[in-house]
mmCIF file of C-alpha atoms in Angstrom:
data_model
loop_
_atom_site.group_PDB
_atom_site.id
_atom_site.type_symbol
_atom_site.label_atom_id
_atom_site.label_comp_id
_atom_site.label_asym_id
_atom_site.label_seq_id
_atom_site.Cartn_x
_atom_site.Cartn_y
_atom_site.Cartn_z
ATOM 1 C CA MET A 1 12.727 -1.182 -27.295
ATOM 2 C CA GLU A 2 15.915 -0.763 -26.585
ATOM 3 C CA GLY A 3 15.374 2.754 -25.001
ATOM 4 C CA PHE A 4 13.029 1.623 -22.837
ATOM 5 C CA LEU A 5 15.070 -1.433 -21.521
ATOM 6 C CA GLN A 6 17.670 1.220 -20.977
ATOM 7 C CA ALA A 7 15.360 3.443 -19.365
ATOM 8 C CA LEU A 8 14.234 0.493 -16.735
ATOM 9 C CA LYS A 9 17.809 0.373 -15.611
ATOM 10 C CA SER A 10 17.404 3.677 -13.565
ATOM 11 C CA TYR A 11 15.180 1.404 -11.415
ATOM 12 C CA GLN A 12 18.510 -0.351 -10.014
ATOM 13 C CA THR A 13 19.574 2.811 -8.629
ATOM 14 C CA PHE A 14 18.184 5.709 -6.372
ATOM 15 C CA ASN A 15 17.108 7.799 -9.569
ATOM 16 C CA PRO A 16 13.826 9.248 -8.782
ATOM 17 C CA SER A 17 13.890 11.560 -11.897
ATOM 18 C CA GLY A 18 14.600 8.547 -14.074
ATOM 19 C CA TRP A 19 11.772 6.542 -12.630
ATOM 20 C CA VAL A 20 9.288 9.151 -13.224
ATOM 21 C CA GLY A 21 10.995 10.244 -16.702
ATOM 22 C CA ILE A 22 10.172 6.841 -18.121
ATOM 23 C CA TYR A 23 6.474 8.405 -19.088
ATOM 24 C CA ARG A 24 8.488 10.318 -21.978
ATOM 25 C CA LEU A 25 8.923 6.990 -23.638
ATOM 26 C CA LEU A 26 5.269 6.142 -23.842
ATOM 27 C CA PRO A 27 2.999 7.012 -26.562
ATOM 28 C CA MET A 28 -0.251 8.708 -25.288
ATOM 29 C CA TRP A 29 -2.575 5.763 -26.115
ATOM 30 C CA VAL A 30 -0.172 3.455 -24.437
ATOM 31 C CA GLY A 31 -0.138 5.937 -21.457
ATOM 32 C CA VAL A 32 -4.265 5.651 -21.290
ATOM 33 C CA VAL A 33 -3.994 1.742 -21.378
ATOM 34 C CA VAL A 34 -1.285 1.866 -18.784
ATOM 35 C CA ALA A 35 -3.317 4.095 -16.596
ATOM 36 C CA LEU A 36 -6.590 1.974 -17.020
ATOM 37 C CA VAL A 37 -4.629 -1.025 -16.136
ATOM 38 C CA GLY A 38 -3.116 0.260 -13.179
ATOM 39 C CA LEU A 39 -6.770 1.276 -11.839
ATOM 40 C CA VAL A 40 -7.627 -2.238 -12.092
ATOM 41 C CA LEU A 41 -4.505 -3.448 -10.453
ATOM 42 C CA LEU A 42 -5.106 -0.676 -7.512
ATOM 43 C CA LEU A 43 -8.295 -1.905 -6.831
ATOM 44 C CA ALA A 44 -8.733 -5.715 -7.553
ATOM 45 C CA GLY A 45 -4.978 -7.033 -8.594
ATOM 46 C CA GLY A 46 -4.544 -8.709 -5.435
ATOM 47 C CA GLY A 47 -7.025 -11.403 -5.886
ATOM 48 C CA LYS A 48 -7.414 -14.161 -8.349
ATOM 49 C CA LEU A 49 -6.056 -11.832 -11.033
ATOM 50 C CA PHE A 50 -2.621 -11.650 -9.468
ATOM 51 C CA ARG A 51 -1.608 -14.733 -11.413
ATOM 52 C CA VAL A 52 -2.049 -12.494 -14.422
ATOM 53 C CA VAL A 53 -0.073 -9.661 -12.359
ATOM 54 C CA ALA A 54 2.622 -11.717 -11.024
ATOM 55 C CA GLY A 55 4.004 -12.848 -14.736
ATOM 56 C CA PRO A 56 4.886 -9.310 -15.576
ATOM 57 C CA VAL A 57 5.913 -8.434 -12.442
ATOM 58 C CA GLY A 58 8.291 -11.111 -12.337
ATOM 59 C CA ALA A 59 9.813 -10.504 -15.748
ATOM 60 C CA VAL A 60 10.233 -6.582 -14.764
ATOM 61 C CA LEU A 61 11.819 -7.839 -11.415
ATOM 62 C CA GLY A 62 14.183 -10.082 -13.389
ATOM 63 C CA LEU A 63 15.228 -7.109 -15.560
ATOM 64 C CA VAL A 64 15.552 -4.723 -12.478
ATOM 65 C CA TRP A 65 17.277 -6.776 -10.080
ATOM 66 C CA THR A 66 19.694 -9.344 -11.877
ATOM 67 C CA GLY A 67 22.047 -6.712 -12.796
ATOM 68 C CA ALA A 68 22.146 -5.284 -9.414
ATOM 69 C CA ILE A 69 22.809 -8.621 -7.758
ATOM 70 C CA THR A 70 25.483 -9.874 -10.095
ATOM 71 C CA GLN A 71 27.322 -6.325 -10.077
ATOM 72 C CA ARG A 72 27.363 -6.667 -5.816
ATOM 73 C CA LEU A 73 28.655 -10.217 -6.318
ATOM 74 C CA ASN A 74 31.065 -9.340 -8.874
ATOM 75 C CA LEU A 75 29.571 -11.342 -11.818
ATOM 76 C CA GLY A 76 29.829 -8.217 -14.376
ATOM 77 C CA ASP A 77 31.247 -10.635 -17.110
ATOM 78 C CA LEU A 78 28.353 -12.761 -17.274
ATOM 79 C CA ASP A 79 26.350 -13.293 -20.581
ATOM 80 C CA PRO A 80 24.386 -9.726 -20.972
ATOM 81 C CA ARG A 81 21.512 -11.733 -22.095
ATOM 82 C CA MET A 82 21.341 -13.427 -18.564
ATOM 83 C CA PRO A 83 18.606 -10.443 -17.109
ATOM 84 C CA THR A 84 16.487 -11.430 -20.265
ATOM 85 C CA LEU A 85 16.680 -15.176 -19.623
ATOM 86 C CA VAL A 86 16.229 -14.535 -15.443
ATOM 87 C CA ALA A 87 13.107 -12.247 -16.509
ATOM 88 C CA ALA A 88 11.571 -14.938 -19.042
ATOM 89 C CA ALA A 89 12.005 -17.688 -16.279
ATOM 90 C CA LEU A 90 10.412 -15.578 -13.504
ATOM 91 C CA MET A 91 7.629 -14.507 -15.824
ATOM 92 C CA ALA A 92 6.797 -18.176 -16.422
ATOM 93 C CA LEU A 93 6.719 -18.996 -13.034
ATOM 94 C CA GLY A 94 4.698 -16.206 -12.093
ATOM 95 C CA PHE A 95 2.076 -17.242 -14.232
ATOM 96 C CA LEU A 96 2.738 -20.956 -13.201
ATOM 97 C CA PHE A 97 2.997 -20.263 -9.117
ATOM 98 C CA PRO A 98 2.602 -16.451 -8.111
ATOM 99 C CA PRO A 99 3.999 -17.041 -4.666
ATOM 100 C CA ALA A 100 7.074 -17.494 -6.112
ATOM 101 C CA VAL A 101 7.092 -14.089 -7.531
ATOM 102 C CA THR A 102 6.282 -12.814 -3.815
ATOM 103 C CA PHE A 103 8.934 -14.526 -2.617
ATOM 104 C CA VAL A 104 11.296 -13.246 -4.814
ATOM 105 C CA GLY A 105 9.718 -9.523 -4.753
ATOM 106 C CA VAL A 106 10.245 -9.422 -1.082
ATOM 107 C CA GLY A 107 13.413 -11.528 -0.906
ATOM 108 C CA VAL A 108 15.622 -9.474 -3.260
ATOM 109 C CA PRO A 109 15.261 -6.038 -1.552
ATOM 110 C CA LEU A 110 15.501 -7.728 1.929
ATOM 111 C CA GLY A 111 18.493 -9.712 0.922
ATOM 112 C CA LEU A 112 20.154 -6.981 -1.154
ATOM 113 C CA LEU A 113 19.507 -4.740 2.353
ATOM 114 C CA ALA A 114 21.051 -7.444 4.458
ATOM 115 C CA GLY A 115 23.933 -7.350 2.165
ATOM 116 C CA GLN A 116 24.349 -3.960 2.050
ATOM 117 C CA ILE A 117 24.714 -3.862 5.857
ATOM 118 C CA ALA A 118 27.092 -6.645 6.062
ATOM 119 C CA GLY A 119 29.499 -4.595 3.835
ATOM 120 C CA PRO A 120 30.937 -5.485 -0.041
ATOM 121 C CA SER A 121 33.515 -8.054 1.379
ATOM 122 C CA ASP A 122 30.819 -10.196 3.328
ATOM 123 C CA PHE A 123 27.895 -9.141 0.873
ATOM 124 C CA LEU A 124 26.958 -12.901 -0.018
ATOM 125 C CA LEU A 125 26.616 -13.479 3.810
ATOM 126 C CA GLY A 126 24.133 -11.182 4.334
ATOM 127 C CA PHE A 127 22.262 -11.602 1.181
ATOM 128 C CA GLY A 128 21.689 -15.305 1.265
ATOM 129 C CA PRO A 129 19.706 -15.169 4.896
ATOM 130 C CA GLY A 130 17.955 -11.786 4.137
ATOM 131 C CA PHE A 131 16.657 -13.308 0.842
ATOM 132 C CA ILE A 132 15.432 -16.405 2.286
ATOM 133 C CA VAL A 133 13.675 -14.942 5.097
ATOM 134 C CA GLY A 134 12.475 -12.372 3.378
ATOM 135 C CA GLY A 135 10.991 -14.609 0.535
ATOM 136 C CA LEU A 136 9.843 -16.924 3.375
ATOM 137 C CA VAL A 137 8.048 -14.195 4.728
ATOM 138 C CA GLY A 138 6.337 -12.736 1.229
ATOM 139 C CA ALA A 139 5.445 -16.368 0.689
ATOM 140 C CA ILE A 140 3.447 -16.953 3.871
ATOM 141 C CA LEU A 141 2.057 -13.558 3.705
ATOM 142 C CA HIS A 142 1.166 -14.115 -0.034
ATOM 143 C CA ARG A 143 -2.547 -12.514 0.116
ATOM 144 C CA GLN A 144 -1.361 -9.543 1.873
ATOM 145 C CA VAL A 145 1.783 -9.186 0.277
ATOM 146 C CA SER A 146 0.109 -9.616 -3.530
ATOM 147 C CA GLY A 147 -2.457 -6.843 -2.377
ATOM 148 C CA ILE A 148 -0.044 -4.685 -1.620
ATOM 149 C CA VAL A 149 2.278 -5.393 -4.441
ATOM 150 C CA ALA A 150 -0.758 -5.061 -6.779
ATOM 151 C CA SER A 151 -1.434 -2.008 -5.073
ATOM 152 C CA VAL A 152 2.005 -0.327 -5.463
ATOM 153 C CA VAL A 153 2.457 -1.440 -9.089
ATOM 154 C CA GLY A 154 -1.024 -0.229 -10.121
ATOM 155 C CA ALA A 155 -0.620 3.034 -8.360
ATOM 156 C CA TRP A 156 2.728 3.462 -10.317
ATOM 157 C CA LEU A 157 1.410 2.398 -13.653
ATOM 158 C CA LEU A 158 -1.628 4.729 -12.928
ATOM 159 C CA VAL A 159 0.727 7.833 -12.284
ATOM 160 C CA ILE A 160 3.148 6.971 -15.251
ATOM 161 C CA GLY A 161 0.153 6.242 -17.357
ATOM 162 C CA ALA A 162 -1.484 9.583 -16.434
ATOM 163 C CA LEU A 163 1.542 11.562 -17.167
ATOM 164 C CA ALA A 164 2.056 10.094 -20.697
ATOM 165 C CA ALA A 165 -1.560 10.379 -21.436
ATOM 166 C CA LEU A 166 -1.468 14.133 -20.891
ATOM 167 C CA HIS A 167 1.385 14.566 -23.188
ATOM 168 C CA GLN A 168 -0.499 17.155 -24.848
ATOM 169 C CA PHE A 169 -0.692 19.460 -21.708
ATOM 170 C CA GLY A 170 3.365 19.385 -22.266
ATOM 171 C CA GLY A 171 3.891 22.371 -19.794
ATOM 172 C CA LEU A 172 1.896 21.079 -17.074
ATOM 173 C CA VAL A 173 3.086 17.599 -17.289
ATOM 174 C CA GLU A 174 6.674 18.806 -17.414
ATOM 175 C CA ALA A 175 6.143 20.930 -14.443
ATOM 176 C CA VAL A 176 4.928 17.983 -12.572
ATOM 177 C CA ALA A 177 7.590 15.462 -13.641
ATOM 178 C CA SER A 178 10.228 18.011 -12.638
ATOM 179 C CA ARG A 179 9.114 17.196 -8.946
ATOM 180 C CA PRO A 180 9.631 13.471 -9.086
ATOM 181 C CA TRP A 181 9.077 13.426 -5.144
ATOM 182 C CA GLY A 182 6.014 14.646 -5.915
ATOM 183 C CA VAL A 183 4.697 12.318 -8.246
ATOM 184 C CA ILE A 184 6.257 9.429 -6.057
ATOM 185 C CA ILE A 185 4.312 10.772 -2.965
ATOM 186 C CA ALA A 186 1.140 10.652 -4.894
ATOM 187 C CA ALA A 187 1.853 7.065 -6.248
ATOM 188 C CA LEU A 188 2.260 6.178 -2.542
ATOM 189 C CA LEU A 189 -0.900 7.646 -1.347
ATOM 190 C CA PHE A 190 -2.516 5.931 -4.102
ATOM 191 C CA ALA A 191 -0.894 2.727 -3.165
ATOM 192 C CA LEU A 192 -1.853 3.131 0.484
ATOM 193 C CA ALA A 193 -5.651 3.309 -0.234
ATOM 194 C CA GLY A 194 -5.620 0.406 -2.937
ATOM 195 C CA SER A 195 -3.898 -1.795 -0.136
ATOM 196 C CA VAL A 196 -6.310 -0.829 2.556
ATOM 197 C CA TYR A 197 -9.082 -1.265 0.082
ATOM 198 C CA GLN A 198 -7.874 -4.844 -1.094
ATOM 199 C CA LEU A 199 -7.148 -6.026 2.318
ATOM 200 C CA ALA A 200 -9.883 -4.588 4.523
ATOM 201 C CA VAL A 201 -12.810 -3.808 2.407
ATOM 202 C CA ARG A 202 -12.342 -6.269 -0.593
ATOM 203 C CA PRO A 203 -13.544 -9.784 -0.063
ATOM 204 C CA THR A 204 -10.724 -12.538 0.121
ATOM 205 C CA PRO A 205 -10.767 -15.153 -2.670
ATOM 206 C CA GLU A 206 -12.454 -17.465 -0.122
ATOM 207 C CA GLU A 207 -14.980 -14.865 1.092
ATOM 208 C CA SER A 208 -15.841 -14.559 -2.600
ATOM 209 C CA ASP A 209 -16.339 -18.155 -3.156
ATOM 210 C CA GLN A 210 -18.336 -18.654 -0.409
ATOM 211 C CA GLN A 211 -20.881 -15.805 -1.296
ATOM 212 C CA LYS A 212 -21.055 -17.024 -4.776
ATOM 213 C CA ALA A 213 -22.049 -20.848 -3.223
ATOM 214 C CA GLU A 214 -24.413 -18.855 -1.000
ATOM 215 C CA ARG A 215 -25.869 -17.312 -4.093
ATOM 216 C CA GLN A 216 -25.911 -20.420 -6.080
ATOM 217 C CA ARG A 217 -27.636 -22.156 -3.002
ATOM 218 C CA GLN A 218 -30.475 -19.230 -2.823
ATOM 219 C CA LYS A 219 -31.177 -19.546 -6.415
ATOM 220 C CA GLN A 220 -31.424 -22.911 -6.467
ATOM 221 C CA ARG A 221 -33.846 -22.982 -3.447
ATOM 222 C CA LEU A 222 -36.072 -20.650 -5.070
ATOM 223 C CA ALA A 223 -36.151 -22.717 -8.144
ATOM 224 C CA GLU A 224 -37.080 -25.544 -6.172
ATOM 225 C CA GLN A 225 -39.571 -23.607 -4.454
ATOM 226 C CA GLN A 226 -40.901 -22.132 -7.634
ATOM 227 C CA ALA A 227 -41.251 -25.752 -9.197
ATOM 228 C CA LEU A 228 -43.270 -27.045 -6.063
ATOM 229 C CA GLU A 229 -45.796 -24.054 -6.271
ATOM 230 C CA LYS A 230 -46.031 -25.142 -9.883
ATOM 231 C CA ARG A 231 -46.666 -28.538 -8.992
ATOM 232 C CA TRP A 232 -49.383 -28.049 -6.609
ATOM 233 C CA GLY A 233 -51.254 -24.949 -8.426
ATOM 234 C CA VAL A 234 -49.991 -22.820 -5.614
ATOM 235 C CA LYS A 235 -50.409 -18.777 -7.123
#
């Protein structure tokens, strides 16, 4: 577990080889499960299922981004358990109120980008507004963002899970993993396809509820018609 947590730290920096190399820590059967979960998220993770996704995503955001933010704020002497505590809080918040995760998930990267543009001395002045504005955009566009986030997460899990599941083809997997940008581009293409499907093809939760209600009404009308025909002896 400690090695896995250490591997997650590669996601705090620009380290494509480290991002892809995390598959080496996953057993083959875990890779199969991860790939299947990724496929489900890729196709349906942005709907009501996002409540289940938001918890783990919030936990990963807490583990990955807490250290990056504290380092840029020169708060490196904080309790080393802080990322774990933040991850636990975001996981609970994600399960209870998924838009909070889209707020954090969009707000933090934009805040870090704004802070980077502002410079080390004015990092907080850039990070604060960037985080708030980005977070509000993420919360307002929750459905769109959740579909895209679920597709991105699902695509990455699908790719990493597939690499882990194909351990037995060591030479082929290593050859693929040795070109991390190829793996990243493949994941981005999967994410793009999943996003288009979830946002343009798959019905929204409201549309799904309307379709379900309409099917229920049709079923009720059919039952009433059959009861009426039976009552009057219509054949």
